mmCIF file of C-alpha atoms in Angstrom:
data_model
loop_
_atom_site.group_PDB
_atom_site.id
_atom_site.type_symbol
_atom_site.label_atom_id
_atom_site.label_comp_id
_atom_site.label_asym_id
_atom_site.label_seq_id
_atom_site.Cartn_x
_atom_site.Cartn_y
_atom_site.Cartn_z
ATOM 1 C CA MET E 1 -41.829 40.363 -20.304
ATOM 2 C CA THR E 2 -42.736 38.389 -17.166
ATOM 3 C CA TYR E 3 -42.899 34.656 -17.051
ATOM 4 C CA THR E 4 -44.849 32.856 -14.375
ATOM 5 C CA ARG E 5 -44.360 29.231 -13.511
ATOM 6 C CA THR E 6 -47.421 27.156 -12.773
ATOM 7 C CA ALA E 7 -47.325 24.740 -9.914
ATOM 8 C CA GLY E 8 -47.000 21.162 -10.971
ATOM 9 C CA ARG E 9 -44.589 18.593 -12.285
ATOM 10 C CA LEU E 10 -44.086 17.366 -15.808
ATOM 11 C CA TRP E 11 -44.321 13.666 -16.403
ATOM 12 C CA MET E 12 -44.311 11.627 -19.579
ATOM 13 C CA ARG E 13 -47.151 9.128 -19.807
ATOM 14 C CA LEU E 14 -46.585 5.921 -21.804
ATOM 15 C CA ILE E 15 -49.074 5.939 -24.701
ATOM 16 C CA SER E 16 -49.346 2.127 -24.545
ATOM 17 C CA TYR E 17 -47.279 -0.600 -22.919
ATOM 18 C CA GLN E 18 -48.080 -2.748 -25.924
ATOM 19 C CA VAL E 19 -46.359 -0.190 -28.231
ATOM 20 C CA LEU E 20 -43.245 -0.220 -25.995
ATOM 21 C CA ASP E 21 -43.269 -4.032 -26.130
ATOM 22 C CA GLN E 22 -43.557 -3.965 -29.937
ATOM 23 C CA TYR E 23 -40.703 -1.482 -30.362
ATOM 24 C CA MET E 24 -38.554 -3.615 -28.059
ATOM 25 C CA GLU E 25 -39.314 -6.728 -29.986
ATOM 26 C CA PHE E 26 -38.569 -4.965 -33.273
ATOM 27 C CA ARG E 27 -35.186 -3.824 -31.960
ATOM 28 C CA ASP E 28 -34.597 -7.255 -30.322
ATOM 29 C CA GLU E 29 -34.220 -5.667 -26.875
ATOM 30 C CA THR E 30 -34.782 -7.256 -23.500
ATOM 31 C CA ASN E 31 -35.636 -5.326 -20.350
ATOM 32 C CA ARG E 32 -32.028 -5.637 -19.337
ATOM 33 C CA SER E 33 -30.465 -4.723 -22.622
ATOM 34 C CA LEU E 34 -32.672 -1.661 -23.120
ATOM 35 C CA ALA E 35 -32.067 -0.500 -19.588
ATOM 36 C CA LYS E 36 -28.288 -0.768 -20.129
ATOM 37 C CA LYS E 37 -28.464 1.206 -23.419
ATOM 38 C CA ALA E 38 -30.694 3.827 -21.846
ATOM 39 C CA GLY E 39 -28.709 4.017 -18.604
ATOM 40 C CA ILE E 40 -31.679 3.329 -16.365
ATOM 41 C CA SER E 41 -32.880 0.586 -14.085
ATOM 42 C CA PRO E 42 -34.190 -2.659 -15.675
ATOM 43 C CA ALA E 43 -37.042 -2.423 -13.109
ATOM 44 C CA THR E 44 -38.192 0.830 -14.720
ATOM 45 C CA ILE E 45 -38.369 -0.861 -18.127
ATOM 46 C CA SER E 46 -40.108 -3.903 -16.648
ATOM 47 C CA HIS E 47 -42.725 -1.707 -14.825
ATOM 48 C CA LEU E 48 -43.477 0.291 -17.945
ATOM 49 C CA ARG E 49 -43.584 -2.753 -20.204
ATOM 50 C CA SER E 50 -45.893 -4.726 -17.895
ATOM 51 C CA GLY E 51 -48.264 -1.836 -17.281
ATOM 52 C CA ALA E 52 -47.412 -1.625 -13.562
ATOM 53 C CA ARG E 53 -46.325 2.006 -14.186
ATOM 54 C CA ASN E 54 -47.555 4.268 -17.014
ATOM 55 C CA SER E 55 -45.366 7.371 -16.536
ATOM 56 C CA CYS E 56 -41.786 8.402 -15.965
ATOM 57 C CA ARG E 57 -39.783 11.593 -15.893
ATOM 58 C CA PRO E 58 -39.018 13.392 -19.240
ATOM 59 C CA ALA E 59 -35.325 12.518 -19.069
ATOM 60 C CA THR E 60 -36.156 8.826 -18.624
ATOM 61 C CA ALA E 61 -38.595 8.949 -21.539
ATOM 62 C CA ARG E 62 -35.926 10.588 -23.749
ATOM 63 C CA LYS E 63 -33.341 7.911 -22.792
ATOM 64 C CA ILE E 64 -35.762 5.076 -23.588
ATOM 65 C CA ALA E 65 -36.750 6.621 -26.936
ATOM 66 C CA PHE E 66 -33.079 7.289 -27.903
ATOM 67 C CA ALA E 67 -32.106 3.700 -27.038
ATOM 68 C CA LEU E 68 -34.923 2.393 -29.232
ATOM 69 C CA GLN E 69 -34.097 4.860 -31.997
ATOM 70 C CA VAL E 70 -37.564 6.420 -32.036
ATOM 71 C CA LEU E 71 -38.982 9.852 -31.259
ATOM 72 C CA PRO E 72 -40.207 10.265 -27.705
ATOM 73 C CA GLU E 73 -43.625 11.214 -29.047
ATOM 74 C CA SER E 74 -43.945 7.725 -30.484
ATOM 75 C CA LEU E 75 -44.005 6.287 -26.978
ATOM 76 C CA PHE E 76 -44.888 9.076 -24.507
ATOM 77 C CA MET E 77 -47.312 11.978 -24.039
ATOM 78 C CA PRO E 78 -46.562 14.944 -21.734
ATOM 79 C CA GLU E 79 -48.646 15.288 -18.593
ATOM 80 C CA VAL E 80 -48.585 17.804 -15.761
ATOM 81 C CA THR E 81 -49.333 16.903 -12.167
ATOM 82 C CA THR E 82 -50.965 19.674 -10.234
ATOM 83 C CA GLU E 83 -50.615 20.393 -6.525
ATOM 84 C CA SER E 84 -53.768 18.331 -5.843
ATOM 85 C CA GLY E 85 -52.207 15.436 -7.580
ATOM 86 C CA ALA E 86 -54.512 15.567 -10.579
ATOM 87 C CA ARG E 87 -52.955 15.119 -14.004
ATOM 88 C CA SER E 88 -53.722 16.992 -17.144
ATOM 89 C CA LEU E 89 -52.295 16.672 -20.608
ATOM 90 C CA ALA E 90 -49.778 19.354 -21.544
ATOM 91 C CA ARG E 91 -50.483 20.373 -25.124
ATOM 92 C CA SER E 92 -48.311 22.529 -27.259
ATOM 93 C CA GLY E 93 -47.809 23.310 -30.889
ATOM 94 C CA PRO E 94 -49.793 24.935 -33.706
ATOM 95 C CA GLY E 95 -53.463 25.138 -33.057
ATOM 96 C CA THR E 96 -53.320 23.902 -29.492
ATOM 97 C CA ALA E 97 -53.504 25.601 -26.136
ATOM 98 C CA VAL E 98 -51.184 24.862 -23.267
ATOM 99 C CA GLY E 99 -53.071 23.122 -20.466
ATOM 100 C CA ASN E 100 -56.753 22.356 -20.324
ATOM 101 C CA SER E 101 -59.069 25.320 -20.839
ATOM 102 C CA PRO E 102 -62.857 25.119 -20.465
ATOM 103 C CA ARG E 103 -64.699 24.888 -23.710
ATOM 104 C CA LYS E 104 -67.376 27.409 -24.522
ATOM 105 C CA THR E 105 -70.678 25.937 -25.501
ATOM 106 C CA ALA E 106 -73.386 27.568 -27.533
ATOM 107 C CA ALA E 107 -76.371 28.717 -25.528
#
């Protein structure tokens, strides 16, 4: 079996900065305390929480989710950046196709 790797980079897009803010309030976390628990920069948390940034690397997303005691899927959605810089959602699981494929329409 041959595996081919498509060009692009996997990112995790924050579903909503408001959701991150709500989870942080529920867990009584500040930007600094969450960053310390997650082992990342407080600026990263601040940028995601304020909406200045809406994506991060998968490892960062996992660290944030673990520190908040939630599943990464509760906060982030996978996204692939192509060589041209365009981003597409990376879908996987039962009943889904990986990547975006054109839809066939009835003639």
